[in-house]
PDB file of C-alpha atoms and ligand atoms in Angstrom:
ATOM      1  CA  MET A   6      98.492  28.014  84.885  1.00 94.00           C
ATOM      2  CA  ILE A   7      99.940  28.182  81.633  1.00 98.00           C
ATOM      3  CA  ARG A   8     101.069  24.964  80.155  1.00 98.00           C
ATOM      4  CA  LEU A   9     104.279  24.850  77.799  1.00 98.00           C
ATOM      5  CA  TYR A  10     104.982  21.468  75.989  1.00 98.00           C
ATOM      6  CA  ASP A  11     108.633  21.798  75.269  1.00 98.00           C
ATOM      7  CA  TYR A  12     111.846  20.070  74.417  1.00 96.00           C
ATOM      8  CA  LEU A  13     114.858  21.592  76.184  1.00 94.00           C
ATOM      9  CA  ILE A  14     117.355  21.691  72.989  1.00 93.00           C
ATOM     10  CA  SER A  15     114.570  23.082  70.793  1.00 96.00           C
ATOM     11  CA  GLY A  16     115.213  26.700  69.825  1.00 98.00           C
ATOM     12  CA  ASN A  17     111.452  27.120  68.978  1.00 98.00           C
ATOM     13  CA  GLY A  18     110.500  25.991  72.509  1.00 98.00           C
ATOM     14  CA  TYR A  19     113.224  28.411  73.782  1.00 98.00           C
ATOM     15  CA  LYS A  20     111.405  31.545  72.057  1.00 98.00           C
ATOM     16  CA  VAL A  21     108.281  30.901  74.171  1.00 98.00           C
ATOM     17  CA  ARG A  22     110.559  29.953  77.669  1.00 98.00           C
ATOM     18  CA  LEU A  23     112.759  33.251  76.867  1.00 98.00           C
ATOM     19  CA  LEU A  24     109.775  35.598  76.612  1.00 98.00           C
ATOM     20  CA  LEU A  25     107.377  33.883  79.154  1.00 98.00           C
ATOM     21  CA  THR A  26     110.593  34.385  81.679  1.00 98.00           C
ATOM     22  CA  GLN A  27     111.259  37.935  80.655  1.00 98.00           C
ATOM     23  CA  LEU A  28     107.647  38.786  80.993  1.00 98.00           C
ATOM     24  CA  GLY A  29     107.603  37.340  84.536  1.00 98.00           C
ATOM     25  CA  VAL A  30     104.718  35.207  83.623  1.00 98.00           C
ATOM     26  CA  PRO A  31     104.588  31.722  85.298  1.00 97.00           C
ATOM     27  CA  PHE A  32     104.119  28.712  83.502  1.00 98.00           C
ATOM     28  CA  GLU A  33     104.430  24.956  83.792  1.00 98.00           C
ATOM     29  CA  ARG A  34     106.947  23.175  81.499  1.00 97.00           C
ATOM     30  CA  ILE A  35     105.997  19.655  80.283  1.00 98.00           C
ATOM     31  CA  GLU A  36     109.434  18.162  78.753  1.00 98.00           C
ATOM     32  CA  LEU A  37     108.382  15.842  75.808  1.00 98.00           C
ATOM     33  CA  ASP A  38     111.386  13.785  73.964  1.00 95.00           C
ATOM     34  CA  ILE A  39     110.652  14.401  70.110  1.00 91.00           C
ATOM     35  CA  THR A  40     112.996  11.785  69.091  1.00 87.00           C
ATOM     36  CA  LYS A  41     110.839   9.200  70.876  1.00 92.00           C
ATOM     37  CA  GLY A  42     107.745  10.360  69.139  1.00 94.00           C
ATOM     38  CA  GLU A  43     106.131  11.627  72.343  1.00 98.00           C
ATOM     39  CA  THR A  44     104.601  14.394  70.343  1.00 98.00           C
ATOM     40  CA  ARG A  45     102.895  12.046  68.202  1.00 98.00           C
ATOM     41  CA  THR A  46     100.626  10.374  70.713  1.00 98.00           C
ATOM     42  CA  PRO A  47      97.001  10.182  70.116  1.00 98.00           C
ATOM     43  CA  GLU A  48      96.400  12.299  73.364  1.00 97.00           C
ATOM     44  CA  PHE A  49      98.740  15.146  72.349  1.00 98.00           C
ATOM     45  CA  LEU A  50      97.519  14.873  68.571  1.00 98.00           C
ATOM     46  CA  ARG A  51      93.891  15.576  69.876  1.00 97.00           C
ATOM     47  CA  LYS A  52      95.090  18.984  71.450  1.00 97.00           C
ATOM     48  CA  PHE A  53      97.839  19.683  69.091  1.00 98.00           C
ATOM     49  CA  PRO A  54      97.172  18.277  65.501  1.00 98.00           C
ATOM     50  CA  ASN A  55     100.362  19.373  64.110  1.00 98.00           C
ATOM     51  CA  GLY A  56     102.182  16.765  66.694  1.00 98.00           C
ATOM     52  CA  ARG A  57     105.129  19.301  67.310  1.00 98.00           C
ATOM     53  CA  ILE A  58     106.432  21.350  70.263  1.00 98.00           C
ATOM     54  CA  PRO A  59     106.195  24.092  71.447  1.00 98.00           C
ATOM     55  CA  ALA A  60     102.484  23.864  72.319  1.00 98.00           C
ATOM     56  CA  VAL A  61     100.764  25.970  74.975  1.00 98.00           C
ATOM     57  CA  GLU A  62      97.374  25.488  76.908  1.00 98.00           C
ATOM     58  CA  LEU A  63      96.315  28.996  78.077  1.00 98.00           C
ATOM     59  CA  ASP A  64      95.034  29.452  81.665  1.00 96.00           C
ATOM     60  CA  ASP A  65      91.352  28.830  80.134  1.00 96.00           C
ATOM     61  CA  GLY A  66      92.604  25.448  78.592  1.00 96.00           C
ATOM     62  CA  LYS A  67      92.703  26.817  74.807  1.00 98.00           C
ATOM     63  CA  PRO A  68      95.267  25.238  72.930  1.00 98.00           C
ATOM     64  CA  LEU A  69      97.798  27.267  70.702  1.00 98.00           C
ATOM     65  CA  PHE A  70     100.660  26.021  68.550  1.00 98.00           C
ATOM     66  CA  GLU A  71     103.564  27.459  66.384  1.00 98.00           C
ATOM     67  CA  SER A  72     105.970  29.174  68.216  1.00 98.00           C
ATOM     68  CA  ASN A  73     105.765  32.677  66.371  1.00 98.00           C
ATOM     69  CA  ALA A  74     101.898  32.705  66.965  1.00 98.00           C
ATOM     70  CA  ILE A  75     102.503  31.772  70.628  1.00 98.00           C
ATOM     71  CA  ILE A  76     105.103  34.655  71.271  1.00 98.00           C
ATOM     72  CA  ALA A  77     102.933  36.891  69.109  1.00 98.00           C
ATOM     73  CA  TYR A  78     100.189  36.057  71.523  1.00 98.00           C
ATOM     74  CA  PHE A  79     101.769  36.672  74.753  1.00 98.00           C
ATOM     75  CA  ALA A  80     103.797  39.768  73.531  1.00 98.00           C
ATOM     76  CA  GLU A  81     100.576  41.732  72.846  1.00 98.00           C
ATOM     77  CA  ASP A  82     100.166  44.868  74.920  1.00 98.00           C
ATOM     78  CA  THR A  83     103.921  44.785  76.127  1.00 98.00           C
ATOM     79  CA  PRO A  84     107.013  46.293  74.976  1.00 98.00           C
ATOM     80  CA  PHE A  85     108.273  43.210  73.136  1.00 98.00           C
ATOM     81  CA  MET A  86     105.425  44.091  70.604  1.00 98.00           C
ATOM     82  CA  PRO A  87     105.379  47.591  69.050  1.00 98.00           C
ATOM     83  CA  VAL A  88     101.898  49.384  68.876  1.00 98.00           C
ATOM     84  CA  ASP A  89     102.789  51.263  65.584  1.00 98.00           C
ATOM     85  CA  ARG A  90     101.111  49.584  62.596  1.00 98.00           C
ATOM     86  CA  PHE A  91     103.786  49.635  60.173  1.00 98.00           C
ATOM     87  CA  GLN A  92     106.421  48.305  63.033  1.00 98.00           C
ATOM     88  CA  ARG A  93     103.997  45.484  63.918  1.00 98.00           C
ATOM     89  CA  ALA A  94     103.943  44.176  60.190  1.00 98.00           C
ATOM     90  CA  GLN A  95     108.064  44.603  60.424  1.00 98.00           C
ATOM     91  CA  VAL A  96     107.924  42.159  63.473  1.00 98.00           C
ATOM     92  CA  LEU A  97     105.723  39.945  61.477  1.00 98.00           C
ATOM     93  CA  GLN A  98     107.956  40.110  58.455  1.00 98.00           C
ATOM     94  CA  TRP A  99     110.766  38.983  60.581  1.00 99.00           C
ATOM     95  CA  LEU A 100     108.713  35.858  62.078  1.00 98.00           C
ATOM     96  CA  PHE A 101     108.002  35.295  58.688  1.00 98.00           C
ATOM     97  CA  PHE A 102     111.469  35.259  57.484  1.00 99.00           C
ATOM     98  CA  GLU A 103     112.704  33.073  60.482  1.00 98.00           C
ATOM     99  CA  GLN A 104     110.127  30.471  59.551  1.00 98.00           C
ATOM    100  CA  TYR A 105     110.604  30.420  55.972  1.00 98.00           C
ATOM    101  CA  SER A 106     114.209  31.431  55.322  1.00 98.00           C
ATOM    102  CA  HIS A 107     116.071  30.892  58.206  1.00 98.00           C
ATOM    103  CA  GLU A 108     114.718  27.936  60.946  1.00 98.00           C
ATOM    104  CA  PRO A 109     114.435  25.120  58.071  1.00 98.00           C
ATOM    105  CA  TYR A 110     117.998  25.453  57.331  1.00 98.00           C
ATOM    106  CA  ILE A 111     120.069  26.648  60.353  1.00 98.00           C
ATOM    107  CA  ALA A 112     117.773  24.885  63.065  1.00 98.00           C
ATOM    108  CA  SER A 113     117.343  21.539  60.772  1.00 98.00           C
ATOM    109  CA  VAL A 114     120.914  21.375  60.088  1.00 98.00           C
ATOM    110  CA  ARG A 115     121.677  21.768  63.860  1.00 97.00           C
ATOM    111  CA  TYR A 116     118.892  18.934  64.661  1.00 95.00           C
ATOM    112  CA  LEU A 117     120.513  16.519  62.018  1.00 96.00           C
ATOM    113  CA  VAL A 118     124.125  17.158  63.415  1.00 96.00           C
ATOM    114  CA  MET A 119     122.773  16.738  66.905  1.00 93.00           C
ATOM    115  CA  HIS A 120     120.925  13.724  66.332  1.00 91.00           C
ATOM    116  CA  PRO A 121     123.049  11.414  64.236  1.00 93.00           C
ATOM    117  CA  GLU A 122     121.123   8.426  65.172  1.00 91.00           C
ATOM    118  CA  VAL A 123     118.004   9.853  63.482  1.00 89.00           C
ATOM    119  CA  ALA A 124     117.518   8.605  59.935  1.00 93.00           C
ATOM    120  CA  ASP A 125     116.280  11.730  57.671  1.00 95.00           C
ATOM    121  CA  PRO A 126     116.275  12.057  53.718  1.00 97.00           C
ATOM    122  CA  ARG A 127     117.251  15.860  54.116  1.00 97.00           C
ATOM    123  CA  ARG A 128     120.871  14.467  55.186  1.00 97.00           C
ATOM    124  CA  ALA A 129     121.508  14.098  51.289  1.00 96.00           C
ATOM    125  CA  ILE A 130     121.132  17.966  50.986  1.00 97.00           C
ATOM    126  CA  VAL A 131     122.629  19.430  54.034  1.00 97.00           C
ATOM    127  CA  GLU A 132     125.984  20.775  52.274  1.00 97.00           C
ATOM    128  CA  THR A 133     124.349  21.295  48.737  1.00 97.00           C
ATOM    129  CA  MET A 134     121.172  23.350  49.849  1.00 98.00           C
ATOM    130  CA  MET A 135     120.702  23.648  53.512  1.00 98.00           C
ATOM    131  CA  ARG A 136     123.798  24.986  54.689  1.00 98.00           C
ATOM    132  CA  PRO A 137     124.068  27.775  51.501  1.00 98.00           C
ATOM    133  CA  ARG A 138     120.499  28.625  52.356  1.00 98.00           C
ATOM    134  CA  GLY A 139     121.180  28.766  56.329  1.00 98.00           C
ATOM    135  CA  TYR A 140     124.301  31.367  55.251  1.00 98.00           C
ATOM    136  CA  ALA A 141     121.877  33.272  52.895  1.00 98.00           C
ATOM    137  CA  ALA A 142     119.776  33.931  55.928  1.00 99.00           C
ATOM    138  CA  LEU A 143     122.836  35.046  58.030  1.00 99.00           C
ATOM    139  CA  ASP A 144     123.741  37.410  55.217  1.00 98.00           C
ATOM    140  CA  VAL A 145     120.179  39.021  55.286  1.00 98.00           C
ATOM    141  CA  MET A 146     120.558  39.393  58.981  1.00 99.00           C
ATOM    142  CA  GLU A 147     124.053  40.665  59.003  1.00 98.00           C
ATOM    143  CA  GLY A 148     123.026  43.454  56.226  1.00 98.00           C
ATOM    144  CA  HIS A 149     120.270  44.535  58.381  1.00 98.00           C
ATOM    145  CA  LEU A 150     122.017  44.737  61.592  1.00 98.00           C
ATOM    146  CA  ARG A 151     125.000  46.471  60.381  1.00 98.00           C
ATOM    147  CA  SER A 152     123.149  50.002  60.830  1.00 97.00           C
ATOM    148  CA  ARG A 153     120.872  48.961  63.248  1.00 98.00           C
ATOM    149  CA  GLU A 154     120.789  47.560  66.966  1.00 98.00           C
ATOM    150  CA  TRP A 155     117.432  45.693  66.728  1.00 98.00           C
ATOM    151  CA  PHE A 156     115.393  44.055  64.087  1.00 98.00           C
ATOM    152  CA  VAL A 157     112.400  46.446  64.508  1.00 98.00           C
ATOM    153  CA  GLY A 158     112.642  50.039  65.513  1.00 97.00           C
ATOM    154  CA  GLU A 159     114.800  51.002  68.460  1.00 96.00           C
ATOM    155  CA  SER A 160     114.064  48.103  70.929  1.00 97.00           C
ATOM    156  CA  TYR A 161     114.243  44.639  71.523  1.00 98.00           C
ATOM    157  CA  SER A 162     111.156  42.942  70.353  1.00 98.00           C
ATOM    158  CA  ILE A 163     109.818  39.309  69.740  1.00 98.00           C
ATOM    159  CA  ALA A 164     111.482  39.632  66.181  1.00 99.00           C
ATOM    160  CA  ASP A 165     114.689  39.472  67.927  1.00 99.00           C
ATOM    161  CA  ILE A 166     113.661  36.599  70.520  1.00 99.00           C
ATOM    162  CA  ALA A 167     112.578  34.522  66.968  1.00 99.00           C
ATOM    163  CA  LEU A 168     115.793  35.178  65.265  1.00 99.00           C
ATOM    164  CA  TYR A 169     117.880  34.703  68.317  1.00 98.00           C
ATOM    165  CA  ALA A 170     116.639  31.519  69.018  1.00 98.00           C
ATOM    166  CA  TYR A 171     118.679  29.389  66.505  1.00 98.00           C
ATOM    167  CA  THR A 172     121.154  31.952  65.534  1.00 98.00           C
ATOM    168  CA  HIS A 173     122.846  31.921  68.945  1.00 98.00           C
ATOM    169  CA  VAL A 174     123.231  28.033  68.573  1.00 98.00           C
ATOM    170  CA  ALA A 175     124.088  28.081  64.755  1.00 98.00           C
ATOM    171  CA  GLY A 176     127.634  26.788  65.816  1.00 98.00           C
ATOM    172  CA  GLU A 177     125.999  23.484  67.019  1.00 97.00           C
ATOM    173  CA  GLY A 178     125.270  22.795  63.280  1.00 98.00           C
ATOM    174  CA  GLY A 179     128.723  23.945  62.027  1.00 98.00           C
ATOM    175  CA  PHE A 180     127.716  27.277  61.077  1.00 98.00           C
ATOM    176  CA  ASP A 181     130.647  29.742  61.250  1.00 98.00           C
ATOM    177  CA  LEU A 182     129.678  33.094  62.292  1.00 98.00           C
ATOM    178  CA  ALA A 183     133.215  34.691  62.343  1.00 98.00           C
ATOM    179  CA  GLY A 184     132.252  36.680  59.089  1.00 98.00           C
ATOM    180  CA  TYR A 185     128.964  37.965  60.641  1.00 98.00           C
ATOM    181  CA  PRO A 186     130.630  40.518  63.155  1.00 98.00           C
ATOM    182  CA  ALA A 187     126.920  42.613  63.337  1.00 98.00           C
ATOM    183  CA  VAL A 188     125.114  39.260  63.813  1.00 98.00           C
ATOM    184  CA  ARG A 189     127.483  38.612  67.006  1.00 98.00           C
ATOM    185  CA  ALA A 190     127.102  41.984  68.444  1.00 98.00           C
ATOM    186  CA  TRP A 191     123.232  41.693  68.432  1.00 98.00           C
ATOM    187  CA  LEU A 192     123.583  38.195  69.933  1.00 98.00           C
ATOM    188  CA  GLU A 193     125.473  39.815  72.873  1.00 98.00           C
ATOM    189  CA  ARG A 194     122.799  42.514  73.030  1.00 98.00           C
ATOM    190  CA  VAL A 195     120.206  40.176  73.325  1.00 98.00           C
ATOM    191  CA  LYS A 196     122.028  38.201  76.024  1.00 98.00           C
ATOM    192  CA  SER A 197     122.393  41.076  78.110  1.00 98.00           C
ATOM    193  CA  GLN A 198     118.811  42.020  78.197  1.00 98.00           C
ATOM    194  CA  SER A 199     117.417  41.594  81.578  1.00 97.00           C
ATOM    195  CA  ARG A 200     115.691  38.567  82.852  1.00 98.00           C
ATOM    196  CA  TYR A 201     117.746  36.426  79.917  1.00 98.00           C
ATOM    197  CA  ILE A 202     117.893  32.689  80.348  1.00 98.00           C
ATOM    198  CA  PRO A 203     119.917  30.344  78.376  1.00 97.00           C
ATOM    199  CA  ILE A 204     118.752  27.589  76.060  1.00 97.00           C
ATOM    200  CA  THR A 205     119.696  25.061  78.619  1.00 90.00           C
ATOM    201  CA  ARG A 206     117.570  26.525  81.622  1.00 84.00           C
ATOM    202  CA  SER A 207     114.147  24.771  81.924  1.00 74.00           C
TER     203      SER A 207
HETATM  204  N1  LIG B   4     106.834  25.889  62.776  1.00 63.91           N
HETATM  205  C1  LIG B   4     107.143  25.332  64.101  1.00 63.91           C
HETATM  206  C2  LIG B   4     108.015  23.944  64.171  1.00 63.91           C
HETATM  207  C3  LIG B   4     107.719  23.249  65.497  1.00 63.91           C
HETATM  208  C4  LIG B   4     108.893  22.076  65.334  1.00 63.91           C
HETATM  209  O1  LIG B   4     109.433  21.669  64.273  1.00 63.91           O
HETATM  210  N2  LIG B   4     108.813  21.459  66.281  1.00 63.91           N
HETATM  211  C5  LIG B   4     109.959  20.183  66.562  1.00 63.91           C
HETATM  212  C6  LIG B   4     111.060  20.645  67.359  1.00 63.91           C
HETATM  213  S1  LIG B   4     111.790  21.933  67.320  1.00 63.91           S
HETATM  214  C7  LIG B   4     109.044  19.283  66.868  1.00 63.91           C
HETATM  215  O2  LIG B   4     108.316  19.252  68.039  1.00 63.91           O
HETATM  216  N3  LIG B   4     109.352  18.004  66.468  1.00 63.91           N
HETATM  217  C8  LIG B   4     108.804  16.693  66.541  1.00 63.91           C
HETATM  218  C9  LIG B   4     108.004  16.105  65.518  1.00 63.91           C
HETATM  219  O3  LIG B   4     108.177  16.481  64.390  1.00 63.91           O
HETATM  220  O4  LIG B   4     107.549  14.778  65.683  1.00 63.91           O
HETATM  221  C10 LIG B   4     107.205  26.197  65.237  1.00 63.91           C
HETATM  222  O5  LIG B   4     107.677  27.277  65.118  1.00 63.91           O
HETATM  223  O6  LIG B   4     106.582  26.014  66.274  1.00 63.91           O
END
């Protein structure tokens, strides 16, 4: 059985939970409290040296970390990953965009807002740097979705899952999506996909 090391409010963990559920792949979920250092124990670090969730152990015990690598692995040979070479590169384009231009700002601001007790030097740059960059990522998404239903091609893929994870909860970090109608319509399309689960469902 696949084992997923996870933290319920994590959008990165949610990407994996959502995809496996939509694929109908059974998995065991192991909840770790990241605010208590539970991903930094010697035992966890031996398997997953980056000390972060999500991380999985495959059926044969092989370890894999990084949310977008994990969803790319499970999406292979399914409708969630295109076959066409250019479209596959477009999926990677959006996965890298999510990790470099979106998640470090939208997810991190949400984390800092949701965990006021955690001391973090990034608090000093939330309004001057992180929030404007989060909105810049939303601007890119809005422009792309103005004339399209999905991030790649004509169907829902892991590019949508990766970007949905933190966009749909951006409000929890104080991001206002009122000025992003195409993004809001796309969020609704994702939500109406079969076997959809909310981020709060373990
Ligand atoms: N790039 C990584 C980010 C993983 C990450 O930042 N995980 C956070 C939770 S969302 C974590 O485990 N933090 C605990 C820690 O750093 O100790 C991914 O996409 O999987």
